[in-house]
mmCIF file of C-alpha atoms in Angstrom:
data_model
loop_
_atom_site.group_PDB
_atom_site.id
_atom_site.type_symbol
_atom_site.label_atom_id
_atom_site.label_comp_id
_atom_site.label_asym_id
_atom_site.label_seq_id
_atom_site.Cartn_x
_atom_site.Cartn_y
_atom_site.Cartn_z
ATOM 1 C CA MET A 290 17.548 -7.286 8.141
ATOM 2 C CA GLN A 291 13.837 -6.585 7.943
ATOM 3 C CA LEU A 292 11.831 -3.837 6.289
ATOM 4 C CA GLY A 293 9.369 -2.372 8.785
ATOM 5 C CA GLY A 294 6.365 -1.865 6.505
ATOM 6 C CA ILE A 295 5.093 0.665 3.993
ATOM 7 C CA HIS A 296 6.970 4.006 4.302
ATOM 8 C CA HIS A 297 5.071 6.087 1.745
ATOM 9 C CA LEU A 298 3.389 5.828 -1.609
ATOM 10 C CA THR A 299 3.835 8.427 -4.332
ATOM 11 C CA ALA A 300 1.163 8.976 -6.984
ATOM 12 C CA ILE A 301 0.611 11.433 -9.842
ATOM 13 C CA SER A 302 -1.877 14.295 -10.073
ATOM 14 C CA ALA A 303 -2.427 16.701 -12.957
ATOM 15 C CA LYS A 304 -4.768 18.832 -10.823
ATOM 16 C CA PRO A 305 -2.871 19.850 -7.663
ATOM 17 C CA ARG A 306 -5.504 22.322 -6.432
ATOM 18 C CA GLU A 307 -8.273 19.688 -6.627
ATOM 19 C CA ASN A 308 -5.884 17.113 -5.174
ATOM 20 C CA LEU A 309 -5.215 19.297 -2.138
ATOM 21 C CA ALA A 310 -8.934 19.845 -1.586
ATOM 22 C CA PHE A 311 -9.730 16.123 -1.843
ATOM 23 C CA TYR A 312 -7.044 14.783 0.475
ATOM 24 C CA THR A 313 -7.163 17.482 3.137
ATOM 25 C CA GLY A 314 -10.792 18.599 2.834
ATOM 26 C CA LEU A 315 -12.672 15.380 2.113
ATOM 27 C CA LEU A 316 -10.266 12.734 3.450
ATOM 28 C CA GLY A 317 -9.126 14.962 6.317
ATOM 29 C CA MET A 318 -5.434 14.116 6.005
ATOM 30 C CA ARG A 319 -2.819 16.667 7.048
ATOM 31 C CA LEU A 320 -0.648 18.392 4.453
ATOM 32 C CA VAL A 321 2.672 17.835 6.231
ATOM 33 C CA LYS A 322 5.045 19.034 3.519
ATOM 34 C CA LYS A 323 4.530 21.300 0.526
ATOM 35 C CA THR A 324 7.750 21.027 -1.438
ATOM 36 C CA VAL A 325 8.922 20.304 -4.983
ATOM 37 C CA ASN A 326 9.990 17.236 -6.884
ATOM 38 C CA GLN A 327 13.740 17.327 -6.292
ATOM 39 C CA ASP A 328 14.377 15.950 -9.800
ATOM 40 C CA ASP A 329 11.964 18.397 -11.504
ATOM 41 C CA VAL A 330 11.517 21.577 -9.462
ATOM 42 C CA SER A 331 8.718 22.837 -11.725
ATOM 43 C CA ALA A 332 6.434 20.298 -10.038
ATOM 44 C CA TYR A 333 5.033 20.311 -6.531
ATOM 45 C CA HIS A 334 5.556 17.309 -4.286
ATOM 46 C CA LEU A 335 2.709 17.232 -1.780
ATOM 47 C CA PHE A 336 2.822 14.957 1.286
ATOM 48 C CA TYR A 337 -0.382 14.040 3.148
ATOM 49 C CA ALA A 338 -0.074 12.113 6.416
ATOM 50 C CA ASP A 339 -1.346 11.801 9.986
ATOM 51 C CA GLY A 340 -1.145 14.505 12.643
ATOM 52 C CA LYS A 341 2.503 13.821 13.490
ATOM 53 C CA ALA A 342 3.755 13.077 9.957
ATOM 54 C CA ASN A 343 4.765 9.561 10.976
ATOM 55 C CA PRO A 344 6.496 7.300 8.458
ATOM 56 C CA GLY A 345 3.987 4.790 7.180
ATOM 57 C CA THR A 346 1.223 7.397 6.872
ATOM 58 C CA ASP A 347 2.458 9.441 3.889
ATOM 59 C CA LEU A 348 0.443 9.480 0.685
ATOM 60 C CA THR A 349 2.345 11.813 -1.637
ATOM 61 C CA PHE A 350 1.726 13.313 -5.068
ATOM 62 C CA PHE A 351 3.876 14.626 -7.883
ATOM 63 C CA ASP A 352 2.173 17.483 -9.712
ATOM 64 C CA PHE A 353 2.740 16.379 -13.331
ATOM 65 C CA PRO A 354 0.573 17.740 -16.199
ATOM 66 C CA ALA A 355 0.245 14.186 -17.519
ATOM 67 C CA ALA A 356 -2.468 12.428 -19.486
ATOM 68 C CA PRO A 357 -4.620 10.047 -17.419
ATOM 69 C CA GLU A 358 -3.077 6.713 -16.505
ATOM 70 C CA ARG A 359 -3.787 3.828 -18.866
ATOM 71 C CA ARG A 360 -4.668 1.064 -16.468
ATOM 72 C CA GLY A 361 -3.151 -2.361 -16.947
ATOM 73 C CA THR A 362 -0.712 -4.872 -15.606
ATOM 74 C CA ASN A 363 2.751 -4.179 -14.134
ATOM 75 C CA SER A 364 1.433 -1.398 -11.942
ATOM 76 C CA ILE A 365 0.442 -0.493 -8.406
ATOM 77 C CA SER A 366 -3.284 -0.951 -8.817
ATOM 78 C CA ARG A 367 -4.828 0.066 -5.481
ATOM 79 C CA THR A 368 -3.636 1.890 -2.362
ATOM 80 C CA GLY A 369 -4.885 0.898 1.063
ATOM 81 C CA LEU A 370 -5.692 3.499 3.722
ATOM 82 C CA ARG A 371 -6.201 2.089 7.215
ATOM 83 C CA ILE A 372 -9.110 3.050 9.461
ATOM 84 C CA ALA A 373 -10.514 1.486 12.637
ATOM 85 C CA GLY A 374 -13.854 -0.271 12.867
ATOM 86 C CA GLU A 375 -17.061 -1.035 11.003
ATOM 87 C CA LYS A 376 -18.727 2.126 12.327
ATOM 88 C CA THR A 377 -15.935 4.201 10.782
ATOM 89 C CA LEU A 378 -16.416 2.475 7.421
ATOM 90 C CA GLY A 379 -20.090 3.459 7.563
ATOM 91 C CA TYR A 380 -19.080 7.042 8.307
ATOM 92 C CA TRP A 381 -16.798 7.051 5.252
ATOM 93 C CA ARG A 382 -19.341 5.423 2.946
ATOM 94 C CA ASP A 383 -21.819 8.178 3.798
ATOM 95 C CA ARG A 384 -19.215 10.965 3.636
ATOM 96 C CA LEU A 385 -17.848 9.883 0.255
ATOM 97 C CA LYS A 386 -21.286 9.376 -1.288
ATOM 98 C CA LYS A 387 -22.494 12.755 -0.030
ATOM 99 C CA ALA A 388 -19.452 14.382 -1.673
ATOM 100 C CA GLY A 389 -20.193 12.611 -4.959
ATOM 101 C CA ALA A 390 -16.997 10.540 -4.879
ATOM 102 C CA ALA A 391 -16.801 7.324 -6.886
ATOM 103 C CA THR A 392 -17.325 4.675 -4.225
ATOM 104 C CA ARG A 393 -18.610 1.121 -3.953
ATOM 105 C CA ASP A 394 -20.174 -0.896 -1.156
ATOM 106 C CA ILE A 395 -18.436 -2.115 1.996
ATOM 107 C CA ILE A 396 -17.214 -5.669 1.355
ATOM 108 C CA GLU A 397 -15.095 -8.171 3.243
ATOM 109 C CA VAL A 398 -11.816 -8.971 1.502
ATOM 110 C CA ASP A 399 -9.117 -11.188 2.995
ATOM 111 C CA GLY A 400 -10.948 -11.229 6.315
ATOM 112 C CA ARG A 401 -11.073 -7.435 6.606
ATOM 113 C CA LEU A 402 -13.887 -5.011 5.893
ATOM 114 C CA THR A 403 -13.020 -2.685 3.013
ATOM 115 C CA LEU A 404 -14.506 0.260 1.119
ATOM 116 C CA PRO A 405 -13.074 0.846 -2.380
ATOM 117 C CA PHE A 406 -13.288 4.366 -3.838
ATOM 118 C CA GLU A 407 -11.518 6.747 -6.216
ATOM 119 C CA ASP A 408 -10.453 10.380 -6.159
ATOM 120 C CA GLY A 409 -11.475 12.823 -8.886
ATOM 121 C CA GLU A 410 -8.672 11.704 -11.207
ATOM 122 C CA GLY A 411 -9.387 7.993 -10.847
ATOM 123 C CA GLN A 412 -6.733 7.241 -8.224
ATOM 124 C CA ARG A 413 -7.763 3.812 -6.902
ATOM 125 C CA LEU A 414 -7.971 3.722 -3.111
ATOM 126 C CA VAL A 415 -9.498 1.427 -0.514
ATOM 127 C CA LEU A 416 -10.280 2.000 3.142
ATOM 128 C CA VAL A 417 -9.284 -1.083 5.162
ATOM 129 C CA ASP A 418 -10.386 -1.848 8.724
ATOM 130 C CA ASP A 419 -7.183 -2.580 10.670
ATOM 131 C CA GLY A 420 -9.062 -3.163 13.919
ATOM 132 C CA GLY A 421 -7.419 -0.146 15.519
ATOM 133 C CA VAL A 422 -4.243 -2.143 16.173
ATOM 134 C CA GLY A 423 -1.102 -0.084 16.756
ATOM 135 C CA PRO A 424 -0.528 3.606 17.467
ATOM 136 C CA ALA A 425 -2.343 6.452 15.745
ATOM 137 C CA SER A 426 -1.675 10.189 15.647
ATOM 138 C CA PRO A 427 -4.867 12.006 14.648
ATOM 139 C CA TRP A 428 -4.752 15.616 13.484
ATOM 140 C CA GLU A 429 -6.748 17.914 15.740
ATOM 141 C CA ARG A 430 -7.530 20.371 12.906
ATOM 142 C CA SER A 431 -8.896 17.727 10.537
ATOM 143 C CA PRO A 432 -12.506 18.103 9.358
ATOM 144 C CA VAL A 433 -12.888 14.372 10.121
ATOM 145 C CA PRO A 434 -13.609 13.366 13.740
ATOM 146 C CA VAL A 435 -10.634 11.850 15.561
ATOM 147 C CA GLU A 436 -12.140 8.376 15.826
ATOM 148 C CA HIS A 437 -12.786 8.181 12.075
ATOM 149 C CA GLN A 438 -9.505 9.573 10.740
ATOM 150 C CA ILE A 439 -7.221 7.682 8.361
ATOM 151 C CA ARG A 440 -4.538 5.969 10.457
ATOM 152 C CA GLY A 441 -1.931 5.213 7.792
ATOM 153 C CA LEU A 442 -1.102 3.286 4.632
ATOM 154 C CA GLY A 443 -1.549 -0.309 3.624
ATOM 155 C CA PRO A 444 -2.043 -2.868 2.242
ATOM 156 C CA ILE A 445 -0.793 -1.991 -1.255
ATOM 157 C CA VAL A 446 -2.069 -3.981 -4.268
ATOM 158 C CA LEU A 447 0.219 -4.741 -7.224
ATOM 159 C CA THR A 448 -0.784 -6.272 -10.548
ATOM 160 C CA VAL A 449 2.021 -7.982 -12.498
ATOM 161 C CA GLN A 450 2.574 -10.131 -15.579
ATOM 162 C CA GLU A 451 4.998 -12.529 -13.859
ATOM 163 C CA LEU A 452 4.198 -13.447 -10.265
ATOM 164 C CA SER A 453 7.177 -15.776 -9.882
ATOM 165 C CA ARG A 454 9.692 -13.057 -10.736
ATOM 166 C CA ILE A 455 8.401 -10.487 -8.256
ATOM 167 C CA ALA A 456 7.911 -13.200 -5.611
ATOM 168 C CA PHE A 457 11.601 -14.088 -5.873
ATOM 169 C CA VAL A 458 12.662 -10.464 -5.332
ATOM 170 C CA LEU A 459 10.245 -9.921 -2.445
ATOM 171 C CA THR A 460 11.311 -13.059 -0.580
ATOM 172 C CA GLU A 461 14.938 -13.662 -1.557
ATOM 173 C CA VAL A 462 16.145 -10.069 -1.948
ATOM 174 C CA MET A 463 13.849 -8.042 0.328
ATOM 175 C CA ASN A 464 13.320 -10.698 3.043
ATOM 176 C CA MET A 465 9.529 -10.571 2.922
ATOM 177 C CA ARG A 466 7.420 -13.609 3.819
ATOM 178 C CA ARG A 467 4.799 -15.179 1.579
ATOM 179 C CA VAL A 468 2.037 -15.589 4.146
ATOM 180 C CA ARG A 469 -1.238 -16.524 2.388
ATOM 181 C CA GLU A 470 -3.421 -16.425 -0.704
ATOM 182 C CA TYR A 471 -7.051 -15.410 -1.092
ATOM 183 C CA ALA A 472 -9.556 -15.025 -3.928
ATOM 184 C CA ALA A 473 -11.041 -11.610 -4.714
ATOM 185 C CA HIS A 474 -12.046 -9.538 -7.744
ATOM 186 C CA GLY A 475 -11.922 -12.664 -9.920
ATOM 187 C CA ALA A 476 -8.267 -13.325 -9.154
ATOM 188 C CA GLU A 477 -6.020 -15.186 -6.749
ATOM 189 C CA ILE A 478 -4.090 -12.669 -4.666
ATOM 190 C CA HIS A 479 -0.805 -13.490 -2.937
ATOM 191 C CA VAL A 480 0.096 -11.710 0.301
ATOM 192 C CA PHE A 481 3.691 -10.841 1.180
ATOM 193 C CA ALA A 482 4.446 -9.477 4.643
ATOM 194 C CA MET A 483 7.430 -7.655 6.119
ATOM 195 C CA GLY A 484 8.481 -6.805 9.656
ATOM 196 C CA GLU A 485 5.727 -7.521 12.158
ATOM 197 C CA GLY A 486 3.207 -7.994 9.344
ATOM 198 C CA GLY A 487 -0.388 -6.822 9.443
ATOM 199 C CA PRO A 488 -2.138 -4.397 7.100
ATOM 200 C CA ALA A 489 0.539 -1.675 7.466
ATOM 201 C CA ALA A 490 3.221 -4.079 6.251
ATOM 202 C CA GLU A 491 1.704 -6.083 3.389
ATOM 203 C CA LEU A 492 1.874 -6.220 -0.393
ATOM 204 C CA HIS A 493 -1.014 -7.990 -2.139
ATOM 205 C CA VAL A 494 0.087 -9.230 -5.562
ATOM 206 C CA LEU A 495 -2.049 -10.615 -8.369
ATOM 207 C CA GLU A 496 -0.897 -11.985 -11.707
ATOM 208 C CA ASP A 497 -2.470 -10.657 -14.897
ATOM 209 C CA LYS A 498 -0.823 -11.856 -18.097
ATOM 210 C CA ALA A 499 -3.677 -10.809 -20.397
ATOM 211 C CA SER A 500 -4.055 -7.062 -19.854
ATOM 212 C CA PRO A 501 -1.879 -4.495 -21.630
ATOM 213 C CA ILE A 502 0.983 -2.997 -19.667
ATOM 214 C CA ALA A 503 -0.113 0.091 -17.745
ATOM 215 C CA ARG A 504 1.093 3.520 -18.818
ATOM 216 C CA GLN A 505 1.816 5.885 -15.931
ATOM 217 C CA GLY A 506 -0.167 9.091 -15.797
ATOM 218 C CA ALA A 507 -2.497 11.213 -13.730
ATOM 219 C CA GLY A 508 -4.566 9.099 -11.382
ATOM 220 C CA GLY A 509 -1.868 6.433 -11.253
ATOM 221 C CA VAL A 510 0.917 5.517 -8.855
ATOM 222 C CA HIS A 511 4.575 6.372 -9.390
ATOM 223 C CA HIS A 512 6.234 4.179 -6.730
ATOM 224 C CA VAL A 513 5.916 2.591 -3.308
ATOM 225 C CA ALA A 514 8.504 2.959 -0.538
ATOM 226 C CA PHE A 515 9.357 0.625 2.330
ATOM 227 C CA ARG A 516 10.593 1.470 5.813
ATOM 228 C CA THR A 517 14.084 0.923 7.141
ATOM 229 C CA PRO A 518 14.691 2.235 10.674
ATOM 230 C CA ASP A 519 18.114 3.865 10.461
ATOM 231 C CA GLU A 520 21.098 4.699 8.312
ATOM 232 C CA THR A 521 23.020 1.564 9.316
ATOM 233 C CA GLN A 522 20.357 -0.703 7.842
ATOM 234 C CA TYR A 523 19.883 1.671 4.914
ATOM 235 C CA HIS A 524 23.560 1.297 3.998
ATOM 236 C CA ALA A 525 23.209 -2.466 4.459
ATOM 237 C CA TRP A 526 20.354 -2.545 1.945
ATOM 238 C CA THR A 527 22.500 -0.660 -0.561
ATOM 239 C CA GLN A 528 25.272 -3.197 -0.060
ATOM 240 C CA ARG A 529 22.823 -6.092 -0.411
ATOM 241 C CA LEU A 530 21.376 -4.826 -3.702
ATOM 242 C CA ASN A 531 24.861 -4.260 -5.091
ATOM 243 C CA GLU A 532 26.101 -7.678 -4.004
ATOM 244 C CA LEU A 533 23.072 -9.309 -5.642
ATOM 245 C CA ARG A 534 23.666 -7.166 -8.751
ATOM 246 C CA VAL A 535 20.244 -5.532 -8.583
ATOM 247 C CA PRO A 536 20.437 -2.290 -10.616
ATOM 248 C CA ASN A 537 19.640 0.639 -8.328
ATOM 249 C CA SER A 538 19.847 4.411 -7.967
ATOM 250 C CA GLY A 539 22.564 4.414 -5.339
ATOM 251 C CA GLU A 540 21.992 6.307 -2.118
ATOM 252 C CA ILE A 541 20.081 9.589 -2.443
ATOM 253 C CA ASP A 542 19.644 12.122 0.358
ATOM 254 C CA ARG A 543 16.098 13.525 0.156
ATOM 255 C CA PHE A 544 16.767 15.605 3.327
ATOM 256 C CA TYR A 545 13.589 14.377 5.059
ATOM 257 C CA PHE A 546 14.682 10.769 4.585
ATOM 258 C CA ARG A 547 17.322 8.783 2.682
ATOM 259 C CA SER A 548 16.218 6.930 -0.440
ATOM 260 C CA LEU A 549 17.309 3.952 -2.501
ATOM 261 C CA TYR A 550 15.399 3.087 -5.687
ATOM 262 C CA PHE A 551 15.216 -0.033 -7.850
ATOM 263 C CA ARG A 552 12.700 -1.824 -10.073
ATOM 264 C CA GLU A 553 11.333 -5.283 -9.503
ATOM 265 C CA PRO A 554 11.479 -7.527 -12.621
ATOM 266 C CA ASN A 555 8.051 -6.474 -13.945
ATOM 267 C CA GLY A 556 9.161 -2.838 -13.893
ATOM 268 C CA ILE A 557 7.373 -1.447 -10.821
ATOM 269 C CA LEU A 558 9.521 1.140 -9.020
ATOM 270 C CA PHE A 559 10.385 0.372 -5.393
ATOM 271 C CA GLU A 560 12.106 2.590 -2.841
ATOM 272 C CA ILE A 561 13.700 1.821 0.506
ATOM 273 C CA ALA A 562 13.521 4.894 2.765
ATOM 274 C CA THR A 563 14.727 5.697 6.268
ATOM 275 C CA ASP A 564 12.238 6.600 8.990
ATOM 276 C CA GLY A 565 14.158 9.803 9.776
ATOM 277 C CA PRO A 566 15.129 12.588 10.021
ATOM 278 C CA GLY A 567 11.460 13.424 9.325
ATOM 279 C CA PHE A 568 9.412 16.395 8.192
ATOM 280 C CA ALA A 569 9.945 18.510 11.302
ATOM 281 C CA THR A 570 13.621 18.877 10.350
ATOM 282 C CA ASP A 571 13.058 22.299 8.786
ATOM 283 C CA GLU A 572 9.629 23.348 10.111
ATOM 284 C CA PRO A 573 7.983 23.254 13.549
ATOM 285 C CA MET A 574 5.632 20.280 13.914
ATOM 286 C CA GLU A 575 2.671 22.592 14.523
ATOM 287 C CA ALA A 576 3.278 24.477 11.248
ATOM 288 C CA LEU A 577 4.068 21.636 8.839
ATOM 289 C CA GLY A 578 2.918 22.177 5.268
ATOM 290 C CA GLU A 579 1.908 25.810 5.655
ATOM 291 C CA LYS A 580 4.680 27.234 3.444
ATOM 292 C CA LEU A 581 6.784 25.993 0.548
ATOM 293 C CA ALA A 582 9.646 23.999 2.087
ATOM 294 C CA LEU A 583 12.870 23.447 0.176
ATOM 295 C CA PRO A 584 15.803 21.252 1.163
ATOM 296 C CA PRO A 585 19.021 23.218 1.782
ATOM 297 C CA PHE A 586 20.528 22.427 -1.605
ATOM 298 C CA LEU A 587 17.523 24.026 -3.355
ATOM 299 C CA GLU A 588 17.140 27.010 -1.026
ATOM 300 C CA PRO A 589 19.457 29.296 -3.092
ATOM 301 C CA ARG A 590 17.050 28.809 -6.035
ATOM 302 C CA ARG A 591 13.896 29.616 -4.030
ATOM 303 C CA ALA A 592 12.900 32.769 -5.944
ATOM 304 C CA ALA A 593 13.121 31.044 -9.320
ATOM 305 C CA ILE A 594 11.391 27.887 -8.074
ATOM 306 C CA GLU A 595 8.508 29.829 -6.515
ATOM 307 C CA ALA A 596 8.102 31.853 -9.721
ATOM 308 C CA GLY A 597 7.680 28.611 -11.678
ATOM 309 C CA LEU A 598 4.972 27.140 -9.438
ATOM 310 C CA LYS A 599 1.264 27.885 -9.722
ATOM 311 C CA PRO A 600 -0.537 28.803 -6.467
ATOM 312 C CA ILE A 601 -2.636 25.953 -5.101
ATOM 313 C CA GLY A 602 -3.915 27.513 -1.871
#
């Protein structure tokens, strides 16, 4: 039983209008689903992805009017976005600087060229050259040329107080492989791979016992989700967590995928999510994200939900 890679990553924004402009306008990602947080329908849940809304490409945001994140340990500390080639990194360096985004220089980390940057709320991101390996589904209406578009998620960087505790869960519970270590940013970083491995299927974990524990907020990450291909394996993961007595949410039907949540021992929230049914379940692929989409169980409340949401364009 193997997880296939990163499924999606969900972060927090207190400025949904600016968030939409940054991720679709500047980064050129496609808004593939404009819906609400199913546990708090007063908040948008915005999904940005590639042209076909493939699992593994979704960077999503809860619209919470939260104070800024207090950075620290026991948190998801940087989100990788995959692109192809050194020329593309140069394109992005120039594009981000011209837009006034907080960006650094292109540097090689773990044998890959990278470009760290932040959005307007301090969300920590990094463009990673994946060498163009694997399929890509560019969006023809993106303001970014096809060859330079973001291809998907990964790697994801986690900072924790206790490396040994998360390493046990990743390898012994989640069947990941500890594949290498490298030095960067003044720390030793440990790489855990799942499925076929590679940048779309890696967690990079560093231990930081000295910093205060992070406090979630705007500009921070809420959780990271991992891919499971079908409902059979999804049910098997539920059974495995229960047999190993790992506290978890139980199975939750999110309509676009099935979810299973639990926390690793340092407190970071993980999710296992199915690849399907997908975002074209209730909208045509060519019209994804153009209107507020609600799963069937929320549809009877549409008028009230829409009245409680602020327009974001």
